[in-house]
Amino acid sequence: MAIHGVEDFRRALGAARRVTVLSGAGVSAESGVPTFRGAGGMWRRWSATDLATPAAWARDPGLVWEFYDYRRQRMAEVRPNRAHIALAEFEARWTAAGRDFTLVTQNVDGLHEAAGSVAVTRLHGSIWHVRCVSCGQVTPNRDVPITPAFAGAGSPDPATKTRWFGPGDLPFCKCGGLLRPHIVWFGESLDAQDIGNAVAAASRCDVFIAVGTSAVVYPAAGLIPRARAAGAVVCEVNPEPTPATPDVTVHFSGPAGEVLPGLLDGLPG
Ligand code: OAD
Ligand code: ZN
């Protein structure tokens, strides 16, 4: 089916039974959460991708916690925007009509859940959970700062004199193990069940929407061609083209908070 604009897309969506959405950092940009790539991706002299690694953690867990504490401070202040709300409201109408919906997100900020999304598969973990490096237990944790030692720390300004945070400053599990952010870092594998759910949802949907993702981080980015190969109408929402753009059915250029309501509101009719 040729899809040329919003009306064509809404017709295809209205006729669908199963919808899968893949979201990325761009969905939270209008809430004020910095994206990873492009402007806003730096913290002091490091890019987020330098610190979100097992090597950075092994070298200096205090620095990694200071970086995540800063992100938690920022994320504690933000609210869902019109894109999160359009997705949550769509899910409610869609599932009430007996249709199938899955939201796969690469975001760790919890804003989809805050907006009311229910069927969320979090591929890259959650900034509001911590995990023990010894016993593996995952627990919800909304402490900001993560420990009192981090009060007033975390400034992203490159001129900040970096302070050393030692073992006495870091968060620990009841078992005595160090707690780390429950986030999938570069070089780590995704949870097998989460990526399994995501692959199944991409493979069985009639319409797939990729929104606010640069489509360069795998395996998440691989869900887009997978949905296309399985015969879905694949729509991309992003103000910029991405490596996935040439292969999608239709690209809607613009911010998610402006574009998504126009695509989803009122459906299914
Ligand atoms: P990126 O930061 O790589 O890409 C953000 C995308 O959002 C870009 O393509 C922007 O053009 C687009 N964008 C910016 N503002 C937007 C808006 N208002 N509406 C819609 N789109 C907008 O983020 P991700 O693709 O999510 O991994 O990055 C993937 C993964 O790389 C992240 O989950 C993270 C990172 O390293 C982990 O934390 C494991
Ligand atoms: Zn433990």
Tab-separated table of C-alpha atoms and ligand atoms in Angstrom:
chain	number	residue	atom	x	y	z
A	1	MET	CA	0.000	0.000	0.000
A	2	ALA	CA	1.389	3.393	-0.958
A	3	ILE	CA	1.247	5.834	1.929
A	4	HIS	CA	1.781	9.464	1.072
A	5	GLY	CA	0.599	11.495	3.999
A	6	VAL	CA	-1.167	11.642	7.316
A	7	GLU	CA	-4.581	10.658	5.936
A	8	ASP	CA	-3.202	7.581	4.142
A	9	PHE	CA	-1.330	6.571	7.275
A	10	ARG	CA	-4.384	7.011	9.514
A	11	ARG	CA	-6.408	4.833	7.128
A	12	ALA	CA	-3.788	2.063	7.339
A	13	LEU	CA	-3.598	2.398	11.102
A	14	GLY	CA	-7.368	2.331	11.516
A	15	ALA	CA	-7.469	-0.965	9.599
A	16	ALA	CA	-4.671	-2.552	11.650
A	17	ARG	CA	-5.087	-5.093	14.436
A	18	ARG	CA	-1.600	-5.005	15.903
A	19	VAL	CA	0.567	-1.959	16.441
A	20	THR	CA	4.114	-1.798	17.737
A	21	VAL	CA	5.952	1.404	18.588
A	22	LEU	CA	9.713	1.807	19.054
A	23	SER	CA	10.645	4.981	20.894
A	24	GLY	CA	13.970	6.680	21.518
A	25	ALA	CA	15.399	9.700	23.282
A	26	GLY	CA	13.764	12.134	20.839
A	27	VAL	CA	10.360	11.390	22.388
A	28	SER	CA	11.568	12.877	25.675
A	29	ALA	CA	13.449	15.805	24.101
A	30	GLU	CA	10.409	18.083	24.359
A	31	SER	CA	10.220	17.235	28.078
A	32	GLY	CA	13.762	18.565	28.493
A	33	VAL	CA	15.657	15.268	28.737
A	34	PRO	CA	18.935	15.574	26.816
A	35	THR	CA	19.306	13.143	23.885
A	36	PHE	CA	22.467	11.056	23.517
A	37	ARG	CA	23.555	12.184	20.086
A	38	GLY	CA	23.602	15.723	18.848
A	39	ALA	CA	23.457	18.876	20.993
A	40	GLY	CA	23.012	18.224	24.686
A	41	GLY	CA	24.869	14.915	24.669
A	42	MET	CA	27.904	16.119	26.649
A	43	TRP	CA	28.524	16.026	30.408
A	44	ARG	CA	31.692	17.922	31.351
A	45	ARG	CA	34.278	16.686	28.853
A	46	TRP	CA	32.642	13.299	28.387
A	47	SER	CA	29.937	12.230	26.017
A	48	ALA	CA	27.197	10.078	27.532
A	49	THR	CA	28.515	7.218	25.441
A	50	ASP	CA	31.942	7.438	27.200
A	51	LEU	CA	30.404	6.973	30.647
A	52	ALA	CA	27.631	4.483	29.886
A	53	THR	CA	30.116	1.622	29.645
A	54	PRO	CA	31.349	-1.239	31.839
A	55	ALA	CA	34.921	0.053	31.346
A	56	ALA	CA	34.032	3.476	32.805
A	57	TRP	CA	32.354	1.730	35.752
A	58	ALA	CA	35.369	-0.511	36.361
A	59	ARG	CA	37.696	2.508	36.266
A	60	ASP	CA	35.654	4.897	38.411
A	61	PRO	CA	32.202	3.936	39.749
A	62	GLY	CA	32.046	7.252	41.645
A	63	LEU	CA	32.306	9.234	38.387
A	64	VAL	CA	29.694	7.042	36.699
A	65	TRP	CA	27.342	7.487	39.675
A	66	GLU	CA	27.903	11.247	39.611
A	67	PHE	CA	26.929	11.308	35.933
A	68	TYR	CA	23.816	9.181	36.567
A	69	ASP	CA	22.955	11.219	39.637
A	70	TYR	CA	22.955	14.298	37.386
A	71	ARG	CA	20.679	12.531	34.898
A	72	ARG	CA	18.385	11.464	37.750
A	73	GLN	CA	18.240	15.066	39.023
A	74	ARG	CA	17.211	16.202	35.540
A	75	MET	CA	14.728	13.391	35.015
A	76	ALA	CA	13.126	13.890	38.426
A	77	GLU	CA	12.045	17.357	37.275
A	78	VAL	CA	10.543	16.492	33.903
A	79	ARG	CA	7.005	15.593	32.910
A	80	PRO	CA	5.578	13.586	30.037
A	81	ASN	CA	4.961	15.672	26.912
A	82	ARG	CA	2.276	15.477	24.224
A	83	ALA	CA	4.057	12.577	22.513
A	84	HIS	CA	4.031	10.372	25.626
A	85	ILE	CA	0.413	11.317	26.288
A	86	ALA	CA	-0.713	10.648	22.700
A	87	LEU	CA	0.852	7.164	22.904
A	88	ALA	CA	-0.684	6.352	26.290
A	89	GLU	CA	-4.141	7.542	25.254
A	90	PHE	CA	-3.881	5.653	21.975
A	91	GLU	CA	-2.957	2.463	23.831
A	92	ALA	CA	-5.970	2.823	26.130
A	93	ARG	CA	-8.420	3.267	23.221
A	94	TRP	CA	-6.733	0.625	21.104
A	95	THR	CA	-6.677	-2.112	23.724
A	96	ALA	CA	-10.247	-1.229	24.833
A	97	ALA	CA	-11.204	-2.002	21.227
A	98	GLY	CA	-9.607	-5.448	21.649
A	99	ARG	CA	-6.569	-4.711	19.515
A	100	ASP	CA	-2.944	-5.469	20.272
A	101	PHE	CA	-0.402	-2.815	21.259
A	102	THR	CA	3.245	-2.966	22.344
A	103	LEU	CA	5.509	-0.064	23.157
A	104	VAL	CA	9.205	-0.880	22.996
A	105	THR	CA	11.318	1.921	24.400
A	106	GLN	CA	15.024	2.584	24.509
A	107	ASN	CA	14.379	5.312	27.072
A	108	VAL	CA	15.219	4.824	30.717
A	109	ASP	CA	13.417	7.929	32.042
A	110	GLY	CA	10.075	6.316	32.956
A	111	LEU	CA	8.076	9.030	31.157
A	112	HIS	CA	5.986	6.577	29.113
A	113	GLU	CA	4.866	4.889	32.330
A	114	ALA	CA	4.271	8.298	33.956
A	115	ALA	CA	1.974	9.185	31.037
A	116	GLY	CA	-0.017	5.989	31.600
A	117	SER	CA	1.438	3.572	29.038
A	118	VAL	CA	0.922	-0.012	30.193
A	119	ALA	CA	2.479	-2.471	27.719
A	120	VAL	CA	6.021	-1.090	27.895
A	121	THR	CA	9.094	-3.177	27.138
A	122	ARG	CA	12.140	-1.281	28.405
A	123	LEU	CA	15.034	-2.453	26.280
A	124	HIS	CA	17.755	-0.399	27.978
A	125	GLY	CA	16.676	-0.602	31.614
A	126	SER	CA	15.458	2.094	33.952
A	127	ILE	CA	17.162	5.040	35.593
A	128	TRP	CA	14.722	4.644	38.512
A	129	HIS	CA	15.993	1.159	39.357
A	130	VAL	CA	19.322	0.056	40.804
A	131	ARG	CA	20.928	-3.378	40.557
A	132	CYS	CA	23.339	-5.093	42.932
A	133	VAL	CA	26.553	-6.118	41.203
A	134	SER	CA	26.895	-9.081	43.630
A	135	CYS	CA	23.445	-10.635	44.101
A	136	GLY	CA	21.803	-9.143	40.983
A	137	GLN	CA	18.708	-7.900	42.802
A	138	VAL	CA	16.886	-5.065	41.013
A	139	THR	CA	15.072	-2.526	43.195
A	140	PRO	CA	13.144	0.672	42.527
A	141	ASN	CA	15.080	3.688	43.784
A	142	ARG	CA	14.098	7.343	43.415
A	143	ASP	CA	16.667	8.831	45.805
A	144	VAL	CA	18.073	12.094	44.482
A	145	PRO	CA	20.907	12.416	45.349
A	146	ILE	CA	21.585	8.704	45.265
A	147	THR	CA	23.499	9.028	48.572
A	148	PRO	CA	23.996	12.141	50.724
A	149	ALA	CA	27.607	12.369	49.478
A	150	PHE	CA	26.335	13.412	46.038
A	151	ALA	CA	24.333	16.392	47.324
A	152	GLY	CA	25.299	19.415	45.227
A	153	ALA	CA	27.441	17.303	42.859
A	154	GLY	CA	26.850	16.452	39.210
A	155	SER	CA	27.249	19.799	37.469
A	156	PRO	CA	27.643	19.231	33.696
A	157	ASP	CA	29.810	22.361	33.325
A	158	PRO	CA	33.169	21.368	31.730
A	159	ALA	CA	34.958	23.743	34.175
A	160	THR	CA	33.760	21.708	37.194
A	161	LYS	CA	36.620	20.346	39.269
A	162	THR	CA	35.932	16.603	39.369
A	163	ARG	CA	35.673	15.286	42.905
A	164	TRP	CA	36.610	11.742	43.852
A	165	PHE	CA	33.799	9.600	45.231
A	166	GLY	CA	35.106	6.590	47.112
A	167	PRO	CA	33.447	3.456	48.521
A	168	GLY	CA	32.093	5.322	51.571
A	169	ASP	CA	30.110	7.595	49.241
A	170	LEU	CA	28.529	4.959	47.014
A	171	PRO	CA	25.214	3.103	47.387
A	172	PHE	CA	25.328	-0.513	48.617
A	173	CYS	CA	22.933	-3.457	48.694
A	174	LYS	CA	21.863	-5.220	51.916
A	175	CYS	CA	24.144	-8.086	50.847
A	176	GLY	CA	27.156	-5.718	50.843
A	177	GLY	CA	27.479	-5.524	47.047
A	178	LEU	CA	27.814	-2.222	45.200
A	179	LEU	CA	24.636	-0.903	43.564
A	180	ARG	CA	24.806	0.265	39.968
A	181	PRO	CA	22.295	1.938	37.670
A	182	HIS	CA	19.941	-0.693	36.167
A	183	ILE	CA	20.832	0.431	32.680
A	184	VAL	CA	22.158	-1.518	29.740
A	185	TRP	CA	25.532	-0.025	28.944
A	186	PHE	CA	27.464	-0.097	25.680
A	187	GLY	CA	28.986	-3.529	25.265
A	188	GLU	CA	26.406	-5.234	27.511
A	189	SER	CA	23.671	-7.569	26.313
A	190	LEU	CA	20.002	-6.782	26.542
A	191	ASP	CA	17.773	-8.876	28.758
A	192	ALA	CA	16.854	-11.930	26.659
A	193	GLN	CA	13.168	-11.784	27.533
A	194	ASP	CA	12.893	-8.060	26.736
A	195	ILE	CA	14.524	-8.307	23.326
A	196	GLY	CA	12.530	-11.496	22.680
A	197	ASN	CA	9.266	-9.619	23.362
A	198	ALA	CA	10.387	-6.750	21.171
A	199	VAL	CA	11.338	-8.976	18.248
A	200	ALA	CA	8.039	-10.846	18.515
A	201	ALA	CA	6.081	-7.569	18.613
A	202	ALA	CA	7.972	-6.186	15.585
A	203	SER	CA	7.457	-9.410	13.664
A	204	ARG	CA	3.700	-9.722	14.207
A	205	CYS	CA	2.478	-6.126	13.837
A	206	ASP	CA	0.505	-4.574	10.980
A	207	VAL	CA	1.793	-1.066	11.698
A	208	PHE	CA	5.147	-0.189	13.250
A	209	ILE	CA	6.016	3.330	14.371
A	210	ALA	CA	9.647	4.322	15.069
A	211	VAL	CA	9.681	7.646	16.876
A	212	GLY	CA	12.540	9.802	18.163
A	213	THR	CA	15.283	7.277	17.578
A	214	SER	CA	18.493	7.799	15.623
A	215	ALA	CA	18.227	4.124	14.541
A	216	VAL	CA	21.937	3.492	14.971
A	217	VAL	CA	22.026	1.441	18.197
A	218	TYR	CA	21.491	-2.295	17.729
A	219	PRO	CA	19.659	-4.539	18.352
A	220	ALA	CA	16.888	-1.930	18.857
A	221	ALA	CA	17.433	-0.372	15.416
A	222	GLY	CA	17.107	-3.820	13.829
A	223	LEU	CA	13.437	-3.937	14.840
A	224	ILE	CA	12.639	-1.423	12.068
A	225	PRO	CA	13.787	-3.556	9.071
A	226	ARG	CA	12.409	-6.622	10.832
A	227	ALA	CA	8.911	-5.121	10.941
A	228	ARG	CA	9.232	-4.064	7.319
A	229	ALA	CA	10.383	-7.539	6.263
A	230	ALA	CA	7.399	-9.020	8.100
A	231	GLY	CA	5.080	-6.899	5.956
A	232	ALA	CA	4.157	-4.083	8.341
A	233	VAL	CA	3.512	-0.503	7.304
A	234	VAL	CA	6.521	1.204	8.912
A	235	CYS	CA	6.285	4.852	9.849
A	236	GLU	CA	9.114	7.001	11.174
A	237	VAL	CA	8.630	10.222	13.135
A	238	ASN	CA	11.777	12.333	13.491
A	239	PRO	CA	12.756	15.905	12.618
A	240	GLU	CA	15.844	14.464	10.871
A	241	PRO	CA	16.364	11.598	8.458
A	242	THR	CA	18.049	8.500	9.935
A	243	PRO	CA	19.792	5.469	8.427
A	244	ALA	CA	16.377	3.743	8.548
A	245	THR	CA	14.579	6.444	6.552
A	246	PRO	CA	15.219	5.050	3.032
A	247	ASP	CA	13.567	1.766	4.015
A	248	VAL	CA	10.464	2.944	5.868
A	249	THR	CA	7.023	3.159	4.264
A	250	VAL	CA	6.546	6.764	5.311
A	251	HIS	CA	8.630	9.376	7.159
A	252	PHE	CA	6.915	12.211	9.024
A	253	SER	CA	9.364	15.009	9.667
A	254	GLY	CA	8.848	16.987	12.875
A	255	PRO	CA	8.940	16.848	16.641
A	256	ALA	CA	7.134	13.878	18.175
A	257	GLY	CA	4.921	16.066	20.368
A	258	GLU	CA	3.520	17.781	17.285
A	259	VAL	CA	3.388	14.870	14.865
A	260	LEU	CA	2.150	11.939	16.987
A	261	PRO	CA	-1.165	13.465	18.113
A	262	GLY	CA	-2.014	14.090	14.454
A	263	LEU	CA	-1.295	10.464	13.581
A	264	LEU	CA	-2.953	8.784	16.574
A	265	ASP	CA	-5.677	10.968	18.080
A	266	GLY	CA	-9.195	9.623	17.643
A	267	LEU	CA	-8.107	6.183	16.406
A	268	PRO	CA	-9.456	3.582	16.338
A	269	GLY	CA	-12.609	5.434	15.197
B	1	OAD	P1	19.650	9.400	20.084
B	1	OAD	O1	20.063	10.504	20.992
B	1	OAD	O2	20.677	8.605	19.389
B	1	OAD	O3	18.711	9.991	18.953
B	1	OAD	C1	17.665	10.854	19.227
B	1	OAD	C2	16.858	11.028	17.961
B	1	OAD	O4	15.726	11.826	18.260
B	1	OAD	C3	17.600	11.719	16.814
B	1	OAD	O5	17.381	10.991	15.618
B	1	OAD	C4	16.926	13.095	16.730
B	1	OAD	O6	16.849	13.580	15.392
B	1	OAD	C5	15.536	12.771	17.245
B	1	OAD	N1	14.810	13.885	17.859
B	1	OAD	C6	15.301	14.998	18.465
B	1	OAD	N2	14.291	15.756	18.913
B	1	OAD	C7	13.142	15.118	18.590
B	1	OAD	C8	11.757	15.392	18.797
B	1	OAD	N3	11.342	16.491	19.422
B	1	OAD	N4	10.848	14.505	18.321
B	1	OAD	C9	11.253	13.378	17.682
B	1	OAD	N5	12.540	13.078	17.469
B	1	OAD	C10	13.466	13.928	17.913
B	1	OAD	O7	18.629	8.488	20.926
B	1	OAD	P2	18.239	6.932	20.752
B	1	OAD	O8	17.970	6.589	19.343
B	1	OAD	O9	17.190	6.679	21.754
B	1	OAD	O10	21.355	3.574	25.077
B	1	OAD	O11	19.576	6.264	21.218
B	1	OAD	C11	19.624	4.892	21.343
B	1	OAD	C12	20.408	4.477	22.554
B	1	OAD	O12	21.721	5.027	22.513
B	1	OAD	C13	19.872	4.986	23.877
B	1	OAD	O13	18.846	4.183	24.413
B	1	OAD	C14	21.056	4.944	24.764
B	1	OAD	C15	22.065	5.516	23.817
B	1	OAD	O14	23.346	5.178	24.098
B	1	OAD	C16	21.563	3.208	26.350
B	1	OAD	O15	21.439	3.957	27.308
B	1	OAD	C17	21.917	1.785	26.467
B	2	ZN	ZN	23.068	-7.593	46.725
